[in-house]
Tab-separated table of C-alpha atoms in Angstrom:
chain	number	residue	atom	x	y	z
I	114	GLU	CA	4.707	-6.172	14.816
I	115	ILE	CA	2.282	-8.379	12.927
I	116	VAL	CA	3.991	-10.450	10.238
I	117	LEU	CA	2.017	-11.546	7.179
I	118	THR	CA	3.183	-14.596	5.241
I	119	GLN	CA	1.838	-15.130	1.734
I	120	SER	CA	1.918	-18.376	-0.167
I	121	PRO	CA	2.742	-19.516	-2.700
I	122	ALA	CA	5.290	-16.994	-3.953
I	123	THR	CA	4.305	-17.764	-7.530
I	124	LEU	CA	1.204	-19.367	-8.973
I	125	SER	CA	1.326	-20.528	-12.597
I	126	LEU	CA	-2.133	-20.925	-14.057
I	127	SER	CA	-3.986	-20.752	-17.351
I	128	PRO	CA	-6.826	-18.351	-18.165
I	129	GLY	CA	-10.102	-19.827	-16.995
I	130	GLU	CA	-8.558	-21.617	-14.030
I	131	THR	CA	-9.058	-20.701	-10.366
I	132	ALA	CA	-6.368	-19.020	-8.285
I	133	THR	CA	-6.224	-19.571	-4.536
I	134	LEU	CA	-3.849	-17.297	-2.622
I	135	SER	CA	-3.088	-17.570	1.092
I	136	CYS	CA	-2.117	-14.976	3.681
I	137	ARG	CA	-1.332	-15.925	7.273
I	138	ALA	CA	-0.907	-13.449	10.142
I	139	SER	CA	1.439	-13.965	13.069
I	140	GLN	CA	-1.354	-12.974	15.457
I	141	SER	CA	-5.068	-12.430	15.194
I	142	ILE	CA	-6.140	-9.456	13.103
I	143	ASP	CA	-9.872	-10.267	13.234
I	144	TYR	CA	-11.117	-9.404	9.747
I	145	TYR	CA	-8.893	-6.380	9.189
I	146	LEU	CA	-7.172	-7.659	6.084
I	147	ALA	CA	-6.973	-6.151	2.627
I	148	TRP	CA	-5.817	-7.570	-0.693
I	149	TYR	CA	-4.193	-5.487	-3.424
I	150	GLN	CA	-3.438	-6.197	-7.064
I	151	GLN	CA	-0.400	-4.620	-8.677
I	152	LYS	CA	0.519	-4.685	-12.345
I	153	PRO	CA	3.927	-3.604	-13.681
I	154	GLY	CA	4.399	0.141	-13.688
I	155	GLN	CA	1.167	0.787	-11.802
I	156	ALA	CA	0.221	1.683	-8.256
I	157	PRO	CA	-1.476	-1.079	-6.274
I	158	ARG	CA	-5.250	-1.374	-6.545
I	159	LEU	CA	-7.463	-2.432	-3.666
I	160	VAL	CA	-9.356	-5.620	-4.455
I	161	ILE	CA	-10.727	-6.825	-1.110
I	162	TYR	CA	-11.062	-5.060	2.247
I	163	GLU	CA	-12.182	-6.297	5.647
I	164	ALA	CA	-11.267	-9.812	4.529
I	165	SER	CA	-14.285	-10.426	2.306
I	166	LYS	CA	-15.694	-7.174	0.920
I	167	ARG	CA	-15.014	-6.365	-2.705
I	168	ALA	CA	-13.794	-2.845	-3.377
I	169	PRO	CA	-15.911	-0.749	-5.738
I	170	GLY	CA	-15.561	-1.830	-9.338
I	171	ILE	CA	-13.956	-5.190	-8.575
I	172	PRO	CA	-15.513	-8.093	-10.501
I	173	ALA	CA	-17.433	-10.805	-8.687
I	174	ARG	CA	-14.847	-13.443	-9.679
I	175	PHE	CA	-12.697	-12.032	-6.861
I	176	SER	CA	-13.616	-13.215	-3.381
I	177	GLY	CA	-11.957	-13.102	-0.001
I	178	SER	CA	-12.448	-15.196	3.093
I	179	GLY	CA	-10.983	-15.849	6.503
I	180	SER	CA	-10.605	-14.249	9.887
I	181	GLY	CA	-8.172	-14.285	12.759
I	182	THR	CA	-4.900	-15.475	11.299
I	183	ALA	CA	-5.773	-17.279	8.052
I	184	PHE	CA	-7.069	-15.598	4.926
I	185	THR	CA	-7.662	-16.560	1.314
I	186	LEU	CA	-8.117	-14.640	-1.913
I	187	THR	CA	-9.847	-16.656	-4.620
I	188	ILE	CA	-10.028	-15.609	-8.248
I	189	THR	CA	-12.339	-17.850	-10.230
I	190	SER	CA	-12.130	-18.188	-13.997
I	191	LEU	CA	-8.971	-16.141	-14.412
I	192	GLU	CA	-9.081	-13.435	-17.047
I	193	PRO	CA	-5.921	-12.247	-18.857
I	194	GLU	CA	-6.028	-8.953	-16.921
I	195	ASP	CA	-5.924	-10.805	-13.572
I	196	PHE	CA	-2.313	-11.897	-14.001
I	197	ALA	CA	-0.457	-9.663	-11.583
I	198	VAL	CA	1.127	-9.588	-8.140
I	199	TYR	CA	-1.195	-9.699	-5.151
I	200	TYR	CA	-0.363	-8.392	-1.698
I	201	CYS	CA	-2.203	-8.709	1.576
I	202	GLN	CA	-2.048	-5.984	4.228
I	203	GLN	CA	-3.200	-5.908	7.810
I	204	ARG	CA	-5.335	-2.883	8.497
I	205	THR	CA	-6.021	-3.097	12.219
I	206	ILE	CA	-5.624	-0.059	14.443
I	207	ARG	CA	-2.214	-1.431	15.455
I	208	PRO	CA	0.589	-0.015	13.321
I	209	PRO	CA	2.731	-0.875	11.502
I	210	LEU	CA	0.201	-1.787	8.817
I	211	THR	CA	2.421	-4.465	7.380
I	212	PHE	CA	2.176	-6.044	3.934
I	213	GLY	CA	2.785	-9.631	3.003
I	214	GLY	CA	5.587	-10.504	0.620
I	215	GLY	CA	3.282	-10.944	-2.358
I	216	THR	CA	2.111	-13.729	-4.662
I	217	LYS	CA	2.716	-13.482	-8.380
I	218	VAL	CA	-0.040	-14.991	-10.489
I	219	GLU	CA	1.550	-15.753	-13.842
I	220	ILE	CA	0.351	-17.271	-17.061
I	221	LYS	CA	1.276	-20.925	-17.405
Z	59	GLU	CA	-12.871	13.409	-7.879
Z	60	VAL	CA	-10.488	12.293	-5.156
Z	61	GLN	CA	-6.872	12.691	-6.159
Z	62	LEU	CA	-3.470	12.328	-4.559
Z	63	VAL	CA	-0.856	14.035	-6.696
Z	64	GLN	CA	2.769	13.448	-5.839
Z	65	SER	CA	5.875	15.417	-6.634
Z	66	GLY	CA	8.107	14.316	-9.462
Z	67	ALA	CA	11.112	12.059	-9.750
Z	68	GLU	CA	14.264	13.037	-7.901
Z	69	VAL	CA	17.934	12.191	-8.389
Z	70	LYS	CA	20.121	12.872	-5.377
Z	71	LYS	CA	23.531	12.046	-3.959
Z	72	PRO	CA	24.111	10.128	-0.732
Z	73	GLY	CA	24.012	12.414	2.273
Z	74	GLU	CA	21.739	14.962	0.637
Z	75	SER	CA	18.361	15.903	2.036
Z	76	LEU	CA	15.056	15.523	0.235
Z	77	SER	CA	11.352	16.117	0.713
Z	78	ILE	CA	8.696	14.664	-1.525
Z	79	SER	CA	5.075	15.735	-1.387
Z	80	CYS	CA	1.572	14.398	-1.809
Z	81	LYS	CA	-1.312	16.797	-2.383
Z	82	GLY	CA	-4.840	15.643	-1.706
Z	83	SER	CA	-7.944	17.051	-3.332
Z	84	GLY	CA	-11.590	16.222	-3.869
Z	85	TYR	CA	-12.316	15.205	-0.294
Z	86	SER	CA	-12.130	16.487	3.272
Z	87	PHE	CA	-8.371	16.305	3.708
Z	88	THR	CA	-8.404	16.246	7.513
Z	89	ASP	CA	-10.820	13.333	7.768
Z	90	TYR	CA	-8.510	10.477	6.770
Z	91	TRP	CA	-5.004	9.295	7.530
Z	92	ILE	CA	-2.461	9.358	4.723
Z	93	ASN	CA	0.088	6.565	4.486
Z	94	TRP	CA	3.481	6.351	2.819
Z	95	VAL	CA	4.497	3.094	1.129
Z	96	ARG	CA	7.914	2.223	-0.288
Z	97	GLN	CA	8.620	-0.135	-3.160
Z	98	VAL	CA	12.157	-0.940	-4.146
Z	99	PRO	CA	12.253	-1.865	-7.864
Z	100	GLY	CA	11.349	-5.513	-8.318
Z	101	LYS	CA	10.447	-5.922	-4.650
Z	102	GLY	CA	7.336	-5.826	-2.486
Z	103	LEU	CA	5.396	-3.106	-0.717
Z	104	GLU	CA	6.598	-1.717	2.603
Z	105	TRP	CA	4.423	0.427	4.870
Z	106	MET	CA	6.523	3.298	6.161
Z	107	GLY	CA	4.131	5.268	8.304
Z	108	ARG	CA	1.068	7.455	8.330
Z	109	ILE	CA	-0.146	10.846	9.439
Z	110	ASP	CA	-3.494	12.183	10.582
Z	111	PRO	CA	-3.656	15.538	8.792
Z	112	SER	CA	-6.120	16.967	11.301
Z	113	ASP	CA	-3.644	17.009	14.186
Z	114	SER	CA	-0.408	15.609	12.692
Z	115	ARG	CA	-0.451	12.461	14.808
Z	116	ILE	CA	2.102	10.127	13.243
Z	117	ASN	CA	2.799	6.398	13.383
Z	118	TYR	CA	6.065	5.090	11.957
Z	119	SER	CA	7.082	1.594	11.056
Z	120	PRO	CA	10.041	0.572	13.255
Z	121	ALA	CA	11.929	-0.108	10.036
Z	122	PHE	CA	11.757	3.569	9.065
Z	123	GLN	CA	11.549	5.349	12.413
Z	124	GLY	CA	14.399	7.782	12.797
Z	125	HIS	CA	15.349	7.744	9.126
Z	126	VAL	CA	12.386	9.602	7.620
Z	127	THR	CA	10.047	12.314	8.833
Z	128	ILE	CA	6.406	12.564	7.879
Z	129	SER	CA	4.629	15.898	8.142
Z	130	ALA	CA	1.523	17.641	6.894
Z	131	ASP	CA	0.359	21.128	6.052
Z	132	LYS	CA	-3.396	21.012	6.137
Z	133	SER	CA	-3.677	24.586	4.891
Z	134	ILE	CA	-2.474	23.381	1.502
Z	135	THR	CA	-3.761	19.789	1.863
Z	136	THR	CA	-0.283	18.361	1.457
Z	137	VAL	CA	1.735	15.744	3.284
Z	138	TYR	CA	5.492	15.317	3.052
Z	139	LEU	CA	8.097	12.619	3.391
Z	140	HIS	CA	11.505	13.966	4.326
Z	141	TRP	CA	15.012	12.557	4.526
Z	142	SER	CA	17.792	14.584	6.123
Z	143	SER	CA	20.557	12.310	4.840
Z	144	LEU	CA	19.808	9.971	1.963
Z	145	LYS	CA	21.415	6.593	1.422
Z	146	ALA	CA	21.698	4.587	-1.755
Z	147	SER	CA	19.311	2.087	-0.203
Z	148	ASP	CA	16.596	4.773	-0.200
Z	149	SER	CA	16.344	4.434	-3.981
Z	150	ALA	CA	12.774	3.349	-4.555
Z	151	MET	CA	9.293	4.317	-5.655
Z	152	TYR	CA	7.313	6.012	-2.915
Z	153	TYR	CA	3.534	6.095	-2.855
Z	154	CYS	CA	1.100	8.028	-0.706
Z	155	THR	CA	-2.269	6.423	-0.141
Z	156	THR	CA	-5.465	7.021	1.774
Z	157	ALA	CA	-8.299	4.642	2.658
Z	158	HIS	CA	-11.869	5.916	2.819
Z	159	PRO	CA	-14.952	4.035	4.041
Z	160	GLY	CA	-16.684	1.597	1.763
Z	161	GLY	CA	-13.509	0.276	0.180
Z	162	PHE	CA	-12.566	3.500	-1.528
Z	163	ASP	CA	-8.804	3.491	-1.639
Z	164	TYR	CA	-6.699	6.126	-3.343
Z	165	TRP	CA	-3.057	6.085	-4.333
Z	166	GLY	CA	-0.768	8.740	-5.687
Z	167	GLN	CA	1.059	8.117	-8.938
Z	168	GLY	CA	4.305	7.470	-7.106
Z	169	SER	CA	7.526	9.445	-6.720
Z	170	LEU	CA	10.711	7.738	-7.915
Z	171	VAL	CA	13.739	8.573	-5.816
Z	172	THR	CA	17.196	7.658	-7.091
Z	173	VAL	CA	20.182	8.075	-4.808
Z	174	SER	CA	23.515	7.637	-6.507
Z	175	SER	CA	26.976	9.097	-6.258
């Protein structure tokens, strides 16, 4: 089973700042990584798929990078609506399609 | 419009059985796997398993194998998550979700299951 480790657990930032979130896989997953945003009381929303592709409707301030075992989600110039919990998920053909533990981006 | 519509909230006692459902519409139902994801209140997302509605191939997470059963009825474009004997620890929100090409990702509204004596 592929284990995904997200860091940090919590990121305290102010609107306008840049958020950098990390996700590390226990073995190579090539570029088969997705990032989700979840706000309280809502289902998760896909933000990035295949490590670096923005999902439809996602603003350009969201970007993803990485391959193999190390991945990053960057949110530049944070908007108030970006404060949420972010999860990574490995989406290779090898189940289980595990999620990371999440990073909460909170307002400082 | 692609939609996944889940069954409503359930309150059950330990040891009881339960099935929750997820009905897909607005797309070719047999073309894409459907996943089930658990979220205990205040906790993270857990991938439980998935089913290919075209032939009912199933993959389970080891963490859930043997405790839940995933099935599908393609004639009514619906997938199910079934417990034969619930535990209090099964209390959670359950989501169905499907991923389509081009980053199109669809989630049901969630089904809240509460198991309490």
